[in-house]
Rosetta silent file (secondary structure, phi, psi, omega in degrees, C-alpha in Angstrom):
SEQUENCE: XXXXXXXXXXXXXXXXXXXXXXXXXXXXXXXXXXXXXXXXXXXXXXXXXXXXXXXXXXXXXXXXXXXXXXXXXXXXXXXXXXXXXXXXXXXXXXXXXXXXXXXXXXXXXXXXXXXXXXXXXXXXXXXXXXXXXXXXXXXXXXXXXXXXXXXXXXXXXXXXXXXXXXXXXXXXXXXXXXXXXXXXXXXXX
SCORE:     score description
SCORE:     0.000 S_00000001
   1 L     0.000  123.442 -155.426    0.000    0.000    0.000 S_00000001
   2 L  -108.362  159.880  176.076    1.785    3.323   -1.225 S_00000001
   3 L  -134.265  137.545 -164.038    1.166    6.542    0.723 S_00000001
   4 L   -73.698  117.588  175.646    1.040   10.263   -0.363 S_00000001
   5 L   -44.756  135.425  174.369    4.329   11.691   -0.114 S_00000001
   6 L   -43.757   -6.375 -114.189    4.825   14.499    2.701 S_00000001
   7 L   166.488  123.276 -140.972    5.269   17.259    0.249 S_00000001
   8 L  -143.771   75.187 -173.889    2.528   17.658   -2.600 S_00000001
   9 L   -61.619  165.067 -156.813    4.909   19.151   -5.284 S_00000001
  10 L   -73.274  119.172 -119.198    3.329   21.716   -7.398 S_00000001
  11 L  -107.424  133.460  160.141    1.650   19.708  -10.607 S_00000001
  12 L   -32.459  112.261 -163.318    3.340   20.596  -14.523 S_00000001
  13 H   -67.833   -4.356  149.546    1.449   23.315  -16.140 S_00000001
  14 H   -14.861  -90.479 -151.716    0.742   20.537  -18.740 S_00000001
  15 H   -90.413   -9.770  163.577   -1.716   18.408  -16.734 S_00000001
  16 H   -75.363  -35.066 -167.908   -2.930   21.868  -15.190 S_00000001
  17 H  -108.511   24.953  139.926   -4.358   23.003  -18.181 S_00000001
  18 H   -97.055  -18.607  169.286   -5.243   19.670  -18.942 S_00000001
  19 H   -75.551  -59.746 -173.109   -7.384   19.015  -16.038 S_00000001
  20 L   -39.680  -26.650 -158.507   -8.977   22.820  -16.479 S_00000001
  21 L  -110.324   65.974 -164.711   -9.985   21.728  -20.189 S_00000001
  22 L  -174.321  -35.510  173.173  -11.253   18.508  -18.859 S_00000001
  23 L   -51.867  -31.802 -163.011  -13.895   20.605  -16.391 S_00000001
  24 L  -109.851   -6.489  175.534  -15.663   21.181  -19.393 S_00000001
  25 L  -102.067  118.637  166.174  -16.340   17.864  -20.871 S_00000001
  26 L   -33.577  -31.608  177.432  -19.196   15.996  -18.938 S_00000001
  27 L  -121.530   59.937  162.402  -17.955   12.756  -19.284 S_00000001
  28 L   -40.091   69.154 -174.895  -15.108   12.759  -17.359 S_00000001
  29 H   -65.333  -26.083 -161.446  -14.049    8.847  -17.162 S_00000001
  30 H   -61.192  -32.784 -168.919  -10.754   10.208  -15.622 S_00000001
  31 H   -97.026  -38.393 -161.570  -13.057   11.119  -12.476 S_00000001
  32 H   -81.306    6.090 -166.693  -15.575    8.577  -12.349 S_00000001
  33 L  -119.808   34.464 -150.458  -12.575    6.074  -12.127 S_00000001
  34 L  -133.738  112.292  162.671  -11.018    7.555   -9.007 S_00000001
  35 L   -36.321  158.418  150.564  -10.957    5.553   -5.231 S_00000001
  36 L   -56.856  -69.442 -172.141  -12.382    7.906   -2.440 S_00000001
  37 H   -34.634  -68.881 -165.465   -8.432    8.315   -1.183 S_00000001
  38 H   -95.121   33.934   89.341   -7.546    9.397   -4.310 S_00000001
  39 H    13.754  -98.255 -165.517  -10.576   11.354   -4.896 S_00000001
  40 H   -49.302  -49.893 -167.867   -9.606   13.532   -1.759 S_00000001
  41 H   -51.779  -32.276 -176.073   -5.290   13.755   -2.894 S_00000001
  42 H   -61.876  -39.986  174.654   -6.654   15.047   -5.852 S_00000001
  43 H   -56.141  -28.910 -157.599   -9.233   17.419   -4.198 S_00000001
  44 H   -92.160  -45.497 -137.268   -6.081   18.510   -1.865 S_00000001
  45 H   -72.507  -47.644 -142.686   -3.432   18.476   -5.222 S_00000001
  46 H   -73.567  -38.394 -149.830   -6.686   20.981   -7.551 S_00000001
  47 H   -77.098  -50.406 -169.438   -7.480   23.197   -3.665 S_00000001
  48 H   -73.265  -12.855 -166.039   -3.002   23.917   -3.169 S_00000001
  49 L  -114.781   14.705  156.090   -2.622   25.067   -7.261 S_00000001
  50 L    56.167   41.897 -165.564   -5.447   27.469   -6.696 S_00000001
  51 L   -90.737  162.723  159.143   -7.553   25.925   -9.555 S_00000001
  52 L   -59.072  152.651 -152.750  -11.370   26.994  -10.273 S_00000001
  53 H   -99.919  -16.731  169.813  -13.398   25.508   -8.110 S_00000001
  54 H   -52.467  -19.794 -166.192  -15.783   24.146  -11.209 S_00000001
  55 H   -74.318  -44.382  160.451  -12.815   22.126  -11.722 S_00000001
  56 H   -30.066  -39.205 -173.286  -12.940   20.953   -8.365 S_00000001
  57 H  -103.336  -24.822  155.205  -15.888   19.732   -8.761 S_00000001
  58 H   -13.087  -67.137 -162.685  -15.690   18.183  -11.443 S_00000001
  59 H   -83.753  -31.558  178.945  -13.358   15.656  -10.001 S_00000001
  60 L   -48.036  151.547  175.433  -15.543   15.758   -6.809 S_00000001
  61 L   -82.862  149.078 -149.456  -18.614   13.041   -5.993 S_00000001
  62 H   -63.326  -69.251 -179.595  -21.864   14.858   -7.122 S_00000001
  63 H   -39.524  -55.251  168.392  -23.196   14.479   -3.739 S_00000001
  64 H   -49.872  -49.817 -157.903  -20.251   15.971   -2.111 S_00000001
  65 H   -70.189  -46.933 -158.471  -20.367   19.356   -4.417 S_00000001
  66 H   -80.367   -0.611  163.221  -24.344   19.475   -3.698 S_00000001
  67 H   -82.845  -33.994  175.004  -23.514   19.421   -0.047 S_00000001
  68 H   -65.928  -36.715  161.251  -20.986   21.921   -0.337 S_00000001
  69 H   -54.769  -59.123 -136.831  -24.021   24.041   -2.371 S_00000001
  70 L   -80.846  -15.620 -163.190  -26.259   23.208    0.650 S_00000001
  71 L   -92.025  -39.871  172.250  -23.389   24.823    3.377 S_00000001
  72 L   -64.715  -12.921 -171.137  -24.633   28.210    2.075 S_00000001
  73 L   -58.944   72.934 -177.872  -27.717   27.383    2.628 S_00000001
  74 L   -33.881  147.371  175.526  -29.738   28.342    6.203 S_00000001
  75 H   -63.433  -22.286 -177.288  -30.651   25.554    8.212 S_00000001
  76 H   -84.739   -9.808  153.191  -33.721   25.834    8.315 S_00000001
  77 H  -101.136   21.577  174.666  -33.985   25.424    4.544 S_00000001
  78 L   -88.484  -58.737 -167.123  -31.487   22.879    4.327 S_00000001
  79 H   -92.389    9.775 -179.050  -33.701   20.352    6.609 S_00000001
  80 H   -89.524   -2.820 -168.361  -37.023   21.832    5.636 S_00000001
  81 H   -95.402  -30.940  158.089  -35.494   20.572    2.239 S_00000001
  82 H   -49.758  -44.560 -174.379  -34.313   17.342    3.441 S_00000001
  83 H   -62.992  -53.197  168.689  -37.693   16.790    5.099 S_00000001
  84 H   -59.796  -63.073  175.481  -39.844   17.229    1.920 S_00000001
  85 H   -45.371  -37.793 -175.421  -37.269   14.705    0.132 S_00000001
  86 L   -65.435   88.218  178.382  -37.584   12.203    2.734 S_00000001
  87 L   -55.734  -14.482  175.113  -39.720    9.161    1.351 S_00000001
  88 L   -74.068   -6.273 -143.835  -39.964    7.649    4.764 S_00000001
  89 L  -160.694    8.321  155.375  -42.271   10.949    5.973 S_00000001
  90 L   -25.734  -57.843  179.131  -44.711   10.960    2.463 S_00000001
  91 L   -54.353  -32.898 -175.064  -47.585   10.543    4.366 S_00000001
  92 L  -129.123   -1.836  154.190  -47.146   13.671    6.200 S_00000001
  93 L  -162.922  145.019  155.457  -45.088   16.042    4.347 S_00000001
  94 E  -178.218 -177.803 -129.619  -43.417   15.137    0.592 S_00000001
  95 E  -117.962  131.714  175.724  -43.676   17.591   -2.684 S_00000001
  96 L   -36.415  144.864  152.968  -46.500   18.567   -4.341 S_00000001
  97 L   -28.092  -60.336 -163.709  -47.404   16.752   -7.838 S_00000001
  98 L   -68.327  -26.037 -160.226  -46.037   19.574  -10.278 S_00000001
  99 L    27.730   78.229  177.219  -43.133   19.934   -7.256 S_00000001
 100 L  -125.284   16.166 -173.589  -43.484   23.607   -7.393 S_00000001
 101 L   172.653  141.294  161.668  -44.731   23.239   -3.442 S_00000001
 102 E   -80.108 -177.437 -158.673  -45.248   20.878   -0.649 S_00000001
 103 E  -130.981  117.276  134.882  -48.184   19.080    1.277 S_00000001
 104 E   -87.357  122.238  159.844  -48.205   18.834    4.853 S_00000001
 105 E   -82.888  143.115 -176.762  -50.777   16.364    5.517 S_00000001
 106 L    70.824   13.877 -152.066  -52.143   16.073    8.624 S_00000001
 107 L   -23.414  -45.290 -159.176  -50.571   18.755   10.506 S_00000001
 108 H   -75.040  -61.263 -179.668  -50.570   17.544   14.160 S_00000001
 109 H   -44.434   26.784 -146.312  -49.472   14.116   13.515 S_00000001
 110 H  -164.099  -41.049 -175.443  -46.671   15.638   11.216 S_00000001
 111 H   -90.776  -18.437 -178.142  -45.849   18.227   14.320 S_00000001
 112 L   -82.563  -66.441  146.569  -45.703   15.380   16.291 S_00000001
 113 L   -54.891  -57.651 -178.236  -43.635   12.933   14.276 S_00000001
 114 L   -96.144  -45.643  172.935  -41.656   14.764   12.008 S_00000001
 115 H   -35.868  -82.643  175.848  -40.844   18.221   13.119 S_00000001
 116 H   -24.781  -48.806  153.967  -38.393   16.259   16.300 S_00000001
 117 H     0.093  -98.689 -166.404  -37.045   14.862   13.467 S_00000001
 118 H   -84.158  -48.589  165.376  -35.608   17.501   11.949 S_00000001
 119 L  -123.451  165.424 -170.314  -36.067   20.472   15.001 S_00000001
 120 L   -70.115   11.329 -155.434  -35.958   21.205   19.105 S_00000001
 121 L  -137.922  160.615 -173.136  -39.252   21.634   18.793 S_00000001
 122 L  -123.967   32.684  175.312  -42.675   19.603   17.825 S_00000001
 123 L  -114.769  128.894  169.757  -44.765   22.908   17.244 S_00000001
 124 H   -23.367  -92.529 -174.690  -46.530   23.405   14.335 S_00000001
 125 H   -52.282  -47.695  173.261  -47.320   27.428   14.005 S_00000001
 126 H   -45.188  -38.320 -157.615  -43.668   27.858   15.193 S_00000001
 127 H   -68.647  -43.471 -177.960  -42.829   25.702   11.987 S_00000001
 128 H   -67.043  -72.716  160.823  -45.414   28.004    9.791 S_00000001
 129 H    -5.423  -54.669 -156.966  -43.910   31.260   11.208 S_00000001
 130 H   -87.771  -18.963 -172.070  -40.418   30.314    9.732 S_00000001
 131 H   -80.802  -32.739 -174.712  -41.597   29.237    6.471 S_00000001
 132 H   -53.442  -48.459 -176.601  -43.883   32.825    6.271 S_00000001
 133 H   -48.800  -60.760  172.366  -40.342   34.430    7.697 S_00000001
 134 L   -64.793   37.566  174.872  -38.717   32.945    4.370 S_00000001
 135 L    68.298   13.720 -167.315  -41.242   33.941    1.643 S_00000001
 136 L   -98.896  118.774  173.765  -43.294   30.627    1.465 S_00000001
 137 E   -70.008  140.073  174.231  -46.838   31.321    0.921 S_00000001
 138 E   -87.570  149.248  166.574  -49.585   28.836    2.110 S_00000001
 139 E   -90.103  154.138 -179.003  -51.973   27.712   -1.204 S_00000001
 140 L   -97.661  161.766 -176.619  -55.765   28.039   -0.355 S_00000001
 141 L  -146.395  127.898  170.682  -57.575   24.817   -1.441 S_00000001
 142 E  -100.209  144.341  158.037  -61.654   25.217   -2.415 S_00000001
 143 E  -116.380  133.125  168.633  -63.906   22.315   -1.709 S_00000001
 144 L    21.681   44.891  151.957  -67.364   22.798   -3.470 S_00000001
 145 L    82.089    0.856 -171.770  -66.308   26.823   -3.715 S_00000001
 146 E  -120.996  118.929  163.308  -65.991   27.237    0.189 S_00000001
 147 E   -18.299  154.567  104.705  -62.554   27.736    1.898 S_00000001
 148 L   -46.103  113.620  165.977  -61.609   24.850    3.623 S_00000001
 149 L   -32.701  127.265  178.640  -61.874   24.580    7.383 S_00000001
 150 L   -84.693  140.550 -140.624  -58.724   24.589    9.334 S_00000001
 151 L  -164.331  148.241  171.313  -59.383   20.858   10.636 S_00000001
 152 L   -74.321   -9.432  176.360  -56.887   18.349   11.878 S_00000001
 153 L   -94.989   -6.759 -161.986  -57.200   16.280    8.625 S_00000001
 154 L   -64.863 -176.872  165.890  -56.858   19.440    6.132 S_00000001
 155 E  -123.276 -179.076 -156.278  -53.672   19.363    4.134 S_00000001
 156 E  -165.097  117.625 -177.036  -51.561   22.647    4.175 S_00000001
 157 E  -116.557  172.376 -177.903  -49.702   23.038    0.560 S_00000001
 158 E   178.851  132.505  179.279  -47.090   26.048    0.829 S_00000001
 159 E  -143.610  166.100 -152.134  -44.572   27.121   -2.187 S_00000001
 160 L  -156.256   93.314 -163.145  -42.269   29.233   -2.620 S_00000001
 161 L   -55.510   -3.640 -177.362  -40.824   30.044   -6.158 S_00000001
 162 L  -115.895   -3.701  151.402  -36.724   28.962   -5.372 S_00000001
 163 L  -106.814   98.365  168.954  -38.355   25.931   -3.871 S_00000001
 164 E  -136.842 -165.035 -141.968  -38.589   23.083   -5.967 S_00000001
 165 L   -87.526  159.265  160.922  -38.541   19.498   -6.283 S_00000001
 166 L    39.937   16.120 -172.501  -34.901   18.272   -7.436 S_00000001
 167 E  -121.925   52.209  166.158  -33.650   21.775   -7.673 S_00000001
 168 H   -43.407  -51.747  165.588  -31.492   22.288   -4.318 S_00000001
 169 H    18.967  -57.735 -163.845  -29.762   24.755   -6.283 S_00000001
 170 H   -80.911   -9.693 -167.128  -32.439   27.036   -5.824 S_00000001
 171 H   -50.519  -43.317 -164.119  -31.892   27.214   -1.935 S_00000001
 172 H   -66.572  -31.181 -167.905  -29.527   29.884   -2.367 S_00000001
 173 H   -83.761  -22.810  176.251  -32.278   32.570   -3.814 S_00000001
 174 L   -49.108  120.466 -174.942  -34.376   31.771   -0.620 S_00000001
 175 L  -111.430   91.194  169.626  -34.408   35.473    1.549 S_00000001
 176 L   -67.171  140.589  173.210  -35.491   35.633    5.207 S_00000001
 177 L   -48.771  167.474  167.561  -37.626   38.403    5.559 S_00000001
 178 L   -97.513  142.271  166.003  -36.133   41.550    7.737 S_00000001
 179 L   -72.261  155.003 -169.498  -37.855   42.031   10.451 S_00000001
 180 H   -62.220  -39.004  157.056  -39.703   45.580   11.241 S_00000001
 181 H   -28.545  -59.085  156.184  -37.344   46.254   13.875 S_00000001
 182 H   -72.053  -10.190  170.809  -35.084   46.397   11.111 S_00000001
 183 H   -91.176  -13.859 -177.352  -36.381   47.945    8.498 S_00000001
 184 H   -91.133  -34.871  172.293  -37.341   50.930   10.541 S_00000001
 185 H   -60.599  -31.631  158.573  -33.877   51.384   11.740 S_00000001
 186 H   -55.717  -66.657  173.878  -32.996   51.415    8.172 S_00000001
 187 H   -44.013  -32.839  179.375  -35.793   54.218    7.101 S_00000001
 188 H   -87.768  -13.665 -168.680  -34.528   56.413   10.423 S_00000001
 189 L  -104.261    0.000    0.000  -30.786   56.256    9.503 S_00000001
């Protein structure tokens, strides 16, 4: 079993501009044929020569780079995003058909279950609060032209336009609101 040498010498501007041009073709066998170990020496060799970080990722496992999207991310839309995704928890929260919005079904039993999950807390309206604080809108649902009653069986859809199904991506355009407290010290200075 070989070991990385102590010293990471600085790589031939050759195979530097051959990796950089290599960033751009998708099917990078060169990557997908890479151990974990050397996976990371590589990650360490691309991060010391000060390369672009697309390159990085390139060479990177998908899943690492979309966690590394995901670090910018607030927490509370990281695991409200996780939460939605989570096929184990369908019954009681998972993504709308079109998955341009989610379903909480069932609210208490959802406040009960999942919310601990995921937060310190199992309360519901606390949960609603944070999504209203981020820009998520609830959808109204008509039954035979009449509002629906809020009822422990109702379902409670809520979207958001940077939240959608298979588009973590989008996490990043998600804006907590300012609070008034702050916007009026803005308007007074």
């Amino acid at each position: 079993m070989s070991h990385p040498p102590a010293h990471i010498a600085p790589l031939p501007s050759a195979i530097l501009n051959s990796l950089q041009s290599s960033t751009s073709n998708a099917n990078n066998s060169f990557a997908a044929n890479l151990t974990p170990s050397e996976t990371k020496s590589m990650e360490t060799l691309l991060e010391s020569q000060a390369l672009p970080s697309s390159t990085t990722q390139v060479i990177s496992n998908p899943h690492q780079t979309q966690r590394a999207k995901m670090q910018n991310v607030p927490a509370f839309l990281n695991k409200l995003y996780n939460m939605v995704e989570d096929p184990g928890s369908d019954d009681l929260i998972r993504w709308a058909t079109d998955g341009t919005s989610f379903i909480v079904a069932r609210h208490v039993d959802f406040a009960k279950r999942v919310l601990p999950r995921f937060f310190k807390h199992s309360n519901f309206s606390s949960f609603v609060r944070q999504l209203n604080m981020y820009g998520f809108h609830k959808v109204p649902h008509l039954q035979q032209g009449v509002l629906q009653a809020d009822d422990e069986s109702e379902q409670w859809e809520f979207s958001n336009p940077h939240f959608q199904r298979n588009q973590p991506d989008l996490l990043l355009l998600v804006t907590r609101k300012k609070g008034r407290d702050s916007d009026e010290k803005e308007h007074g200075n």
